[in-house]
Amino acid sequence: MLPQVDEAALTADLFQVARTVWQTMLRRRLARAPDLGDTAPLAAFGTQMFTAWSSLTGAWTGSVHLHCDRESALAFSSWLLNDTREPLRDDDVADCLAELSNVVCGNLKVSLPGPTHIGLPAVVMGEDYRLELPGGRQLVRLAGLVEGLRVDLVVVQQVEV
Amino acid sequence: MAKRVFVVDDNNIILRFVALHLGEAGFDVHTSSNPLTVAMEVGRCRPDLVLLDVEMPAIRGTQVLAALRRTSCHSTVKIVLFSSLAPEVLAQLSDEYGAAGWIRKASPLDAAALVRQVGELLAAPGARTRPKAIVADDSRAMRRILTGSLTNDGFDVFQAGDGLELDELLRRMPGVDLLLLDINMPELDGARLVRRVRAEGSATRILLVTCESDLGHVRRVQSAGANDYLLKPFTSGELKRTIRRVMEAGRATAG
């Protein structure tokens, strides 16, 4: 039997964690964007996308995802590194987003059934892709805005092996 | 009182040349062609400076240097690399292994330059004044952030991206002042590594830096001998304050 999760409480915790991460590490305020619709599809962003996710295994198995477009990814990365002197390479941006997804996931795990182990993050970047996790079910999705830049955060639970 | 110089080189011709000219310049010179007994001989003759060949068949000079640094009673002896390797290589080795400097073996050897350089190195302030830190995190972004902060605070910083790289760095670089350790790196058992560092008698301050919100796991690793932990996310101010606190606590313990 799968461990039960209060999705409303998890949504609130996810937002709280993400807000703390953006405020602390990027020194920027993250706000909810209900007008965008928490179920808005990825295609609404445009074509150049980044997706970073970190996985949890153990008493609860699933992953925490971070989706944003290229403009947002570049801004988040330069804020994280506190360095705007030179253009960032794609691998720098990927690394920054991986770190953000890892920190969000690591902090969110206390809101999920435990004990769990956090895995290494992964990043996908490109155009017009769709990320499918076989056996996964989206539990939570929320859209956030940081200085007009959108970032979507998603929690997926592994329901089938 | 004459300054004492201990010269280690497997080449007896070079040993005789160096001993002759340094001796004529007024230094008290001891020599050895056996790098395997250097630690014992350093303990016996207590030199002001060790002139250490790098490329020796029995053992590399850098390994001898590392071994001397691990020995607490020899850890502050002024050791100078002496080799025909390229200057940029010698500079890198000197920095990496904590040598007081380097002297290149010119061909042919220049006695006057050698005497002058030995004199300058003896007169220079003691070995490294900048503390050494290792940042161990699989995230390149986090390594960059931590390295930037530590460099601004006056540290010489070296990086490791996984447990194997960290293991190699710790073996090559004794006398590290501070280790910032992500306990969730690949190829790493954090608690085992911390226990091993402590078992070797190292005074390295260890600060665990992690996004792991399961404090039970963090504290288990900390109980192996880490000084403190810092949970991500953290501000730059929190990082600086925590590092300062860990370094000052270490100094208080040593004092």
CSV table of C-alpha atoms in Angstrom, one decimal:
chain,number,residue,atom,x,y,z
A,1,MET,CA,0.0,0.0,0.0
A,2,LEU,CA,1.4,3.4,-1.0
A,3,PRO,CA,2.1,5.9,1.8
A,4,GLN,CA,-0.6,8.6,1.9
A,5,VAL,CA,0.2,12.2,1.5
A,6,ASP,CA,-1.9,15.2,2.3
A,7,GLU,CA,-1.6,17.0,-1.1
A,8,ALA,CA,-2.9,20.4,0.2
A,9,ALA,CA,-0.4,20.4,3.1
A,10,LEU,CA,2.4,19.2,0.7
A,11,THR,CA,1.6,22.1,-1.7
A,12,ALA,CA,1.9,24.6,1.1
A,13,ASP,CA,5.1,23.0,2.3
A,14,LEU,CA,6.5,23.0,-1.2
A,15,PHE,CA,5.8,26.7,-1.6
A,16,GLN,CA,7.3,27.5,1.8
A,17,VAL,CA,10.5,25.5,1.0
A,18,ALA,CA,10.8,27.1,-2.5
A,19,ARG,CA,10.2,30.5,-1.1
A,20,THR,CA,12.9,30.0,1.5
A,21,VAL,CA,15.4,28.7,-1.0
A,22,TRP,CA,14.9,31.5,-3.5
A,23,GLN,CA,15.0,34.1,-0.7
A,24,THR,CA,18.1,32.6,1.0
A,25,MET,CA,20.2,31.5,-2.0
A,26,LEU,CA,19.1,33.8,-4.7
A,27,ARG,CA,18.1,36.8,-2.6
A,28,ARG,CA,14.8,37.0,-4.5
A,29,ARG,CA,11.2,36.8,-3.5
A,30,LEU,CA,9.2,33.9,-4.9
A,31,ALA,CA,5.4,34.5,-5.2
A,32,ARG,CA,2.6,32.1,-6.1
A,33,ALA,CA,1.2,32.7,-9.5
A,34,PRO,CA,-2.4,31.4,-9.3
A,35,ASP,CA,-3.4,33.4,-12.3
A,36,LEU,CA,-1.2,31.3,-14.5
A,37,GLY,CA,-3.0,28.2,-13.3
A,38,ASP,CA,-1.1,25.5,-11.4
A,39,THR,CA,-2.1,23.0,-14.1
A,40,ALA,CA,-0.9,25.1,-17.0
A,41,PRO,CA,1.0,22.9,-19.5
A,42,LEU,CA,4.7,23.3,-20.1
A,43,ALA,CA,4.0,24.4,-23.7
A,44,ALA,CA,2.8,27.7,-22.3
A,45,PHE,CA,6.4,28.7,-21.5
A,46,GLY,CA,7.8,28.7,-24.9
A,47,THR,CA,10.2,26.3,-26.6
A,48,GLN,CA,13.5,26.6,-24.8
A,49,MET,CA,13.1,24.8,-21.5
A,50,PHE,CA,15.0,23.4,-18.6
A,51,THR,CA,13.8,20.7,-16.2
A,52,ALA,CA,15.8,19.7,-13.1
A,53,TRP,CA,14.7,17.0,-10.7
A,54,SER,CA,15.9,15.2,-7.6
A,55,SER,CA,14.6,11.8,-6.5
A,56,LEU,CA,13.7,10.3,-3.1
A,57,THR,CA,13.6,6.6,-2.4
A,58,GLY,CA,12.7,4.7,0.7
A,59,ALA,CA,9.4,4.9,2.6
A,60,TRP,CA,8.2,7.3,-0.1
A,61,THR,CA,9.5,7.2,-3.7
A,62,GLY,CA,9.2,10.0,-6.1
A,63,SER,CA,10.8,13.2,-7.3
A,64,VAL,CA,10.7,16.9,-7.1
A,65,HIS,CA,10.9,18.8,-10.4
A,66,LEU,CA,11.7,22.3,-11.3
A,67,HIS,CA,10.6,23.6,-14.7
A,68,CYS,CA,11.5,26.9,-16.3
A,69,ASP,CA,12.3,28.6,-19.6
A,70,ARG,CA,15.8,29.7,-20.7
A,71,GLU,CA,15.4,33.3,-19.6
A,72,SER,CA,14.3,32.2,-16.1
A,73,ALA,CA,17.1,29.6,-15.9
A,74,LEU,CA,19.8,32.1,-16.8
A,75,ALA,CA,18.5,34.6,-14.3
A,76,PHE,CA,18.2,32.1,-11.5
A,77,SER,CA,21.7,30.8,-12.2
A,78,SER,CA,23.4,34.2,-12.3
A,79,TRP,CA,21.6,35.1,-9.0
A,80,LEU,CA,22.7,31.9,-7.4
A,81,LEU,CA,26.3,32.3,-8.4
A,82,ASN,CA,26.1,36.1,-7.7
A,83,ASP,CA,28.1,36.6,-10.9
A,84,THR,CA,26.9,38.4,-13.9
A,85,ARG,CA,30.3,39.3,-15.4
A,86,GLU,CA,30.3,36.7,-18.1
A,87,PRO,CA,27.6,34.7,-20.0
A,88,LEU,CA,26.8,31.4,-18.4
A,89,ARG,CA,27.2,28.2,-20.4
A,90,ASP,CA,24.4,25.7,-20.6
A,91,ASP,CA,26.2,23.3,-18.3
A,92,ASP,CA,26.6,26.0,-15.7
A,93,VAL,CA,22.9,26.7,-15.9
A,94,ALA,CA,22.1,23.0,-15.7
A,95,ASP,CA,24.3,22.7,-12.6
A,96,CYS,CA,22.7,25.6,-10.9
A,97,LEU,CA,19.2,24.3,-11.5
A,98,ALA,CA,20.2,20.8,-10.4
A,99,GLU,CA,21.4,22.4,-7.1
A,100,LEU,CA,18.2,24.3,-6.7
A,101,SER,CA,16.1,21.1,-7.3
A,102,ASN,CA,18.3,19.2,-4.9
A,103,VAL,CA,18.0,21.8,-2.1
A,104,VAL,CA,14.2,22.0,-2.5
A,105,CYS,CA,13.9,18.2,-2.5
A,106,GLY,CA,16.2,17.8,0.5
A,107,ASN,CA,14.2,20.3,2.5
A,108,LEU,CA,10.8,19.0,1.4
A,109,LYS,CA,11.6,15.4,2.4
A,110,VAL,CA,10.7,16.0,6.0
A,111,SER,CA,7.1,16.7,4.7
A,112,LEU,CA,7.0,13.3,3.2
A,113,PRO,CA,6.8,9.8,4.8
A,114,GLY,CA,10.3,8.7,5.8
A,115,PRO,CA,13.0,7.6,6.0
A,116,THR,CA,14.0,8.4,2.5
A,117,HIS,CA,17.3,8.9,0.7
A,118,ILE,CA,17.9,11.7,-1.7
A,119,GLY,CA,19.5,10.8,-5.0
A,120,LEU,CA,21.7,12.9,-7.4
A,121,PRO,CA,19.8,15.5,-9.4
A,122,ALA,CA,19.3,15.3,-13.2
A,123,VAL,CA,18.6,18.0,-15.8
A,124,VAL,CA,17.0,18.0,-19.2
A,125,MET,CA,17.2,21.0,-21.5
A,126,GLY,CA,15.8,21.5,-25.0
A,127,GLU,CA,12.8,22.4,-27.0
A,128,ASP,CA,9.3,21.0,-27.1
A,129,TYR,CA,10.0,18.0,-24.9
A,130,ARG,CA,7.7,16.2,-22.5
A,131,LEU,CA,9.1,14.5,-19.4
A,132,GLU,CA,7.3,11.2,-18.8
A,133,LEU,CA,8.2,9.2,-15.7
A,134,PRO,CA,6.7,5.7,-16.1
A,135,GLY,CA,4.6,4.8,-13.1
A,136,GLY,CA,4.7,8.3,-11.8
A,137,ARG,CA,1.7,10.3,-10.6
A,138,GLN,CA,1.8,14.1,-10.2
A,139,LEU,CA,0.8,14.9,-6.7
A,140,VAL,CA,1.4,18.6,-6.6
A,141,ARG,CA,2.2,21.4,-9.1
A,142,LEU,CA,2.5,25.0,-8.4
A,143,ALA,CA,3.6,28.0,-10.5
A,144,GLY,CA,5.8,30.6,-9.0
A,145,LEU,CA,7.0,34.1,-10.2
A,146,VAL,CA,10.3,35.7,-9.4
A,147,GLU,CA,10.6,39.2,-10.7
A,148,GLY,CA,8.2,38.3,-13.5
A,149,LEU,CA,10.1,35.1,-14.3
A,150,ARG,CA,8.1,31.9,-14.0
A,151,VAL,CA,9.2,28.6,-12.4
A,152,ASP,CA,7.0,25.6,-11.9
A,153,LEU,CA,7.5,23.1,-9.1
A,154,VAL,CA,6.1,19.6,-9.3
A,155,VAL,CA,6.1,16.6,-6.9
A,156,VAL,CA,5.7,13.2,-8.6
A,157,GLN,CA,5.1,10.1,-6.6
A,158,GLN,CA,6.1,6.7,-8.0
A,159,VAL,CA,2.9,4.6,-7.8
A,160,GLU,CA,4.0,1.7,-10.0
A,161,VAL,CA,7.3,-0.1,-10.2
B,1,MET,CA,74.8,31.1,14.5
B,2,ALA,CA,74.9,29.6,11.0
B,3,LYS,CA,71.7,28.6,9.4
B,4,ARG,CA,71.4,24.9,8.9
B,5,VAL,CA,70.4,23.5,5.5
B,6,PHE,CA,69.6,19.9,4.9
B,7,VAL,CA,69.9,18.8,1.3
B,8,VAL,CA,68.2,15.7,0.0
B,9,ASP,CA,69.1,14.5,-3.5
B,10,ASP,CA,69.7,11.0,-5.0
B,11,ASN,CA,72.5,12.5,-7.2
B,12,ASN,CA,75.7,12.6,-5.2
B,13,ILE,CA,77.4,15.0,-7.6
B,14,ILE,CA,74.7,17.5,-7.0
B,15,LEU,CA,74.8,16.9,-3.3
B,16,ARG,CA,78.6,17.6,-3.2
B,17,PHE,CA,78.2,20.7,-5.3
B,18,VAL,CA,75.4,22.1,-3.2
B,19,ALA,CA,77.2,21.2,0.1
B,20,LEU,CA,80.4,22.8,-1.1
B,21,HIS,CA,79.0,26.2,-2.2
B,22,LEU,CA,76.4,26.5,0.6
B,23,GLY,CA,79.2,25.6,3.1
B,24,GLU,CA,81.5,28.3,1.6
B,25,ALA,CA,78.7,30.8,1.9
B,26,GLY,CA,78.5,30.1,5.6
B,27,PHE,CA,75.6,27.7,5.9
B,28,ASP,CA,75.8,24.6,8.1
B,29,VAL,CA,75.0,21.9,5.5
B,30,HIS,CA,73.8,18.4,6.1
B,31,THR,CA,73.1,16.0,3.2
B,32,SER,CA,71.4,12.8,2.4
B,33,SER,CA,70.9,10.7,-0.7
B,34,ASN,CA,68.4,8.5,1.0
B,35,PRO,CA,64.9,10.1,0.9
B,36,LEU,CA,63.4,7.3,2.9
B,37,THR,CA,65.2,8.4,6.1
B,38,VAL,CA,64.5,12.1,5.8
B,39,ALA,CA,62.0,12.3,8.6
B,40,MET,CA,64.5,10.7,11.0
B,41,GLU,CA,67.3,12.9,9.9
B,42,VAL,CA,65.2,16.1,10.0
B,43,GLY,CA,64.4,15.2,13.6
B,44,ARG,CA,68.1,14.6,14.3
B,45,CYS,CA,69.7,17.7,12.7
B,46,ARG,CA,66.7,20.1,13.1
B,47,PRO,CA,67.5,22.2,10.0
B,48,ASP,CA,66.3,25.7,9.3
B,49,LEU,CA,65.5,24.7,5.7
B,50,VAL,CA,65.3,21.4,3.8
B,51,LEU,CA,66.3,21.5,0.1
B,52,LEU,CA,64.4,18.6,-1.4
B,53,ASP,CA,64.9,17.0,-4.8
B,54,VAL,CA,61.6,16.0,-6.4
B,55,GLU,CA,62.4,13.3,-8.9
B,56,MET,CA,64.0,10.5,-6.9
B,57,PRO,CA,63.8,6.8,-7.8
B,58,ALA,CA,62.9,5.5,-4.4
B,59,ILE,CA,60.2,8.0,-3.6
B,60,ARG,CA,59.1,11.4,-5.0
B,61,GLY,CA,60.1,14.5,-3.1
B,62,THR,CA,56.5,15.6,-2.8
B,63,GLN,CA,55.6,12.3,-1.0
B,64,VAL,CA,58.5,13.0,1.4
B,65,LEU,CA,57.1,16.5,1.9
B,66,ALA,CA,53.6,15.2,2.5
B,67,ALA,CA,54.9,12.7,5.1
B,68,LEU,CA,56.9,15.5,6.9
B,69,ARG,CA,53.7,17.6,7.0
B,70,ARG,CA,51.8,14.8,8.6
B,71,THR,CA,54.3,14.6,11.3
B,72,SER,CA,53.3,17.2,13.8
B,73,CYS,CA,56.9,17.9,15.0
B,74,HIS,CA,58.1,18.6,11.4
B,75,SER,CA,54.9,20.2,10.1
B,76,THR,CA,56.4,23.7,10.1
B,77,VAL,CA,59.9,23.0,8.8
B,78,LYS,CA,60.7,25.2,5.9
B,79,ILE,CA,60.9,22.8,2.9
B,80,VAL,CA,62.0,24.0,-0.6
B,81,LEU,CA,61.5,21.9,-3.7
B,82,PHE,CA,64.8,21.6,-5.7
B,83,SER,CA,64.3,20.2,-9.2
B,84,SER,CA,64.9,20.6,-12.9
B,85,LEU,CA,61.1,20.4,-13.6
B,86,ALA,CA,59.6,23.4,-15.4
B,87,PRO,CA,59.0,26.5,-13.2
B,88,GLU,CA,55.2,26.3,-13.6
B,89,VAL,CA,55.2,22.7,-12.5
B,90,LEU,CA,57.4,23.5,-9.5
B,91,ALA,CA,55.1,26.4,-8.6
B,92,GLN,CA,52.1,24.2,-8.7
B,93,LEU,CA,53.7,21.4,-6.7
B,94,SER,CA,54.9,23.9,-4.2
B,95,ASP,CA,51.5,25.4,-3.7
B,96,GLU,CA,49.7,22.0,-3.6
B,97,TYR,CA,52.1,20.4,-1.2
B,98,GLY,CA,52.7,23.4,1.0
B,99,ALA,CA,56.4,23.9,0.3
B,100,ALA,CA,58.0,27.2,1.3
B,101,GLY,CA,59.1,27.7,-2.2
B,102,TRP,CA,61.1,26.1,-5.0
B,103,ILE,CA,64.5,26.4,-6.6
B,104,ARG,CA,65.1,25.3,-10.2
B,105,LYS,CA,68.2,23.2,-10.9
B,106,ALA,CA,69.7,25.2,-13.8
B,107,SER,CA,72.0,23.4,-16.2
B,108,PRO,CA,74.8,23.9,-15.4
B,109,LEU,CA,74.1,24.6,-11.7
B,110,ASP,CA,74.7,28.2,-10.8
B,111,ALA,CA,76.3,28.3,-7.4
B,112,ALA,CA,75.8,32.1,-6.8
B,113,ALA,CA,72.1,31.9,-7.7
B,114,LEU,CA,71.6,28.9,-5.5
B,115,VAL,CA,73.3,30.6,-2.5
B,116,ARG,CA,71.2,33.7,-3.1
B,117,GLN,CA,67.9,31.9,-3.4
B,118,VAL,CA,68.6,29.8,-0.3
B,119,GLY,CA,69.4,33.0,1.6
B,120,GLU,CA,66.2,34.6,0.4
B,121,LEU,CA,64.0,31.6,1.3
B,122,LEU,CA,65.6,31.4,4.8
B,123,ALA,CA,64.9,35.1,5.3
B,124,ALA,CA,61.3,34.9,4.0
B,125,PRO,CA,58.4,34.5,6.5
B,126,GLY,CA,57.6,30.9,7.5
B,127,ALA,CA,55.7,28.5,5.3
B,128,ARG,CA,52.1,29.2,4.1
B,129,THR,CA,50.3,31.9,5.9
B,130,ARG,CA,47.0,31.4,4.0
B,131,PRO,CA,45.0,28.6,5.5
B,132,LYS,CA,44.1,25.7,3.2
B,133,ALA,CA,40.5,24.6,2.6
B,134,ILE,CA,38.9,21.8,0.6
B,135,VAL,CA,35.4,22.1,-0.8
B,136,ALA,CA,33.9,18.7,-1.4
B,137,ASP,CA,30.5,18.8,-3.2
B,138,ASP,CA,29.2,17.1,-6.3
B,139,SER,CA,27.5,20.3,-7.4
B,140,ARG,CA,29.8,22.5,-9.4
B,141,ALA,CA,27.6,25.5,-8.6
B,142,MET,CA,27.9,24.9,-4.9
B,143,ARG,CA,31.7,24.4,-5.2
B,144,ARG,CA,31.9,27.7,-7.0
B,145,ILE,CA,29.9,29.5,-4.4
B,146,LEU,CA,31.8,28.1,-1.4
B,147,THR,CA,35.2,28.6,-3.1
B,148,GLY,CA,34.4,32.2,-3.8
B,149,SER,CA,33.4,32.8,-0.2
B,150,LEU,CA,36.4,31.0,1.2
B,151,THR,CA,38.8,32.8,-1.2
B,152,ASN,CA,37.4,36.1,-0.2
B,153,ASP,CA,38.1,35.1,3.4
B,154,GLY,CA,41.7,34.4,2.7
B,155,PHE,CA,41.8,30.7,2.1
B,156,ASP,CA,43.6,28.8,-0.5
B,157,VAL,CA,40.9,26.5,-1.8
B,158,PHE,CA,41.0,23.1,-3.5
B,159,GLN,CA,37.9,21.2,-4.8
B,160,ALA,CA,36.7,17.7,-4.9
B,161,GLY,CA,33.6,16.5,-6.8
B,162,ASP,CA,33.2,13.1,-5.3
B,163,GLY,CA,34.5,10.8,-2.6
B,164,LEU,CA,37.4,9.4,-4.7
B,165,GLU,CA,38.7,12.9,-5.6
B,166,LEU,CA,38.4,13.9,-1.9
B,167,ASP,CA,40.2,10.9,-0.8
B,168,GLU,CA,43.0,11.6,-3.2
B,169,LEU,CA,43.2,15.3,-2.1
B,170,LEU,CA,43.4,14.4,1.5
B,171,ARG,CA,46.2,11.9,0.9
B,172,ARG,CA,48.2,14.4,-1.2
B,173,MET,CA,47.6,17.4,1.1
B,174,PRO,CA,48.2,16.9,4.7
B,175,GLY,CA,47.6,19.8,7.0
B,176,VAL,CA,44.3,21.0,5.5
B,177,ASP,CA,42.8,23.6,7.8
B,178,LEU,CA,39.2,23.3,6.8
B,179,LEU,CA,37.1,20.7,5.0
B,180,LEU,CA,33.6,21.7,3.8
B,181,LEU,CA,31.9,18.3,3.2
B,182,ASP,CA,28.7,17.5,1.4
B,183,ILE,CA,27.7,14.2,3.0
B,184,ASN,CA,25.6,13.1,0.0
B,185,MET,CA,28.4,13.0,-2.6
B,186,PRO,CA,28.9,10.0,-4.9
B,187,GLU,CA,31.6,7.5,-3.9
B,188,LEU,CA,31.5,8.8,-0.3
B,189,ASP,CA,30.6,7.4,3.1
B,190,GLY,CA,30.6,10.6,5.0
B,191,ALA,CA,30.8,9.1,8.5
B,192,ARG,CA,33.6,6.8,7.5
B,193,LEU,CA,35.7,9.5,6.0
B,194,VAL,CA,35.3,11.8,9.0
B,195,ARG,CA,36.3,8.9,11.3
B,196,ARG,CA,39.3,8.2,9.2
B,197,VAL,CA,40.4,11.9,9.2
B,198,ARG,CA,40.1,12.0,13.0
B,199,ALA,CA,41.8,8.6,13.4
B,200,GLU,CA,44.9,10.0,11.6
B,201,GLY,CA,45.2,12.6,14.3
B,202,SER,CA,44.3,15.4,11.9
B,203,ALA,CA,43.3,18.8,13.3
B,204,THR,CA,41.4,19.6,10.2
B,205,ARG,CA,38.1,21.4,11.0
B,206,ILE,CA,35.3,19.6,9.3
B,207,LEU,CA,32.0,21.5,8.5
B,208,LEU,CA,29.2,19.4,7.0
B,209,VAL,CA,27.4,21.4,4.3
B,210,THR,CA,24.2,19.6,3.2
B,211,CYS,CA,20.6,19.9,2.0
B,212,GLU,CA,19.8,16.8,4.0
B,213,SER,CA,17.0,17.8,6.2
B,214,ASP,CA,17.0,14.5,8.1
B,215,LEU,CA,19.0,15.8,11.1
B,216,GLY,CA,19.4,12.3,12.5
B,217,HIS,CA,21.6,11.4,9.5
B,218,VAL,CA,23.5,14.7,9.7
B,219,ARG,CA,24.1,14.2,13.4
B,220,ARG,CA,25.3,10.6,12.9
B,221,VAL,CA,28.0,11.9,10.5
B,222,GLN,CA,28.8,14.8,12.8
B,223,SER,CA,29.2,12.4,15.8
B,224,ALA,CA,32.0,10.7,13.8
B,225,GLY,CA,34.1,13.8,14.5
B,226,ALA,CA,32.8,16.7,12.4
B,227,ASN,CA,33.0,20.1,14.1
B,228,ASP,CA,29.6,21.5,12.9
B,229,TYR,CA,27.0,21.4,10.2
B,230,LEU,CA,25.3,24.0,7.9
B,231,LEU,CA,22.0,23.2,6.2
B,232,LYS,CA,21.2,24.4,2.7
B,233,PRO,CA,19.8,26.9,2.0
B,234,PHE,CA,22.0,29.3,3.7
B,235,THR,CA,22.9,32.9,3.2
B,236,SER,CA,26.5,34.1,2.5
B,237,GLY,CA,26.4,35.7,6.0
B,238,GLU,CA,25.4,32.4,7.7
B,239,LEU,CA,28.2,30.6,5.8
B,240,LYS,CA,30.9,33.2,6.9
B,241,ARG,CA,29.7,33.2,10.5
B,242,THR,CA,29.7,29.4,10.7
B,243,ILE,CA,33.2,29.1,9.2
B,244,ARG,CA,34.5,31.7,11.5
B,245,ARG,CA,33.0,30.0,14.5
B,246,VAL,CA,34.5,26.6,13.4
B,247,MET,CA,37.9,28.0,12.8
B,248,GLU,CA,38.0,30.0,16.1
B,249,ALA,CA,36.8,26.9,18.0
B,250,GLY,CA,39.6,24.9,16.5
B,251,ARG,CA,42.2,27.6,17.5
B,252,ALA,CA,40.8,27.7,21.0
B,253,THR,CA,41.2,23.9,21.3
B,254,ALA,CA,44.7,24.0,19.9
B,255,GLY,CA,45.7,26.9,22.2
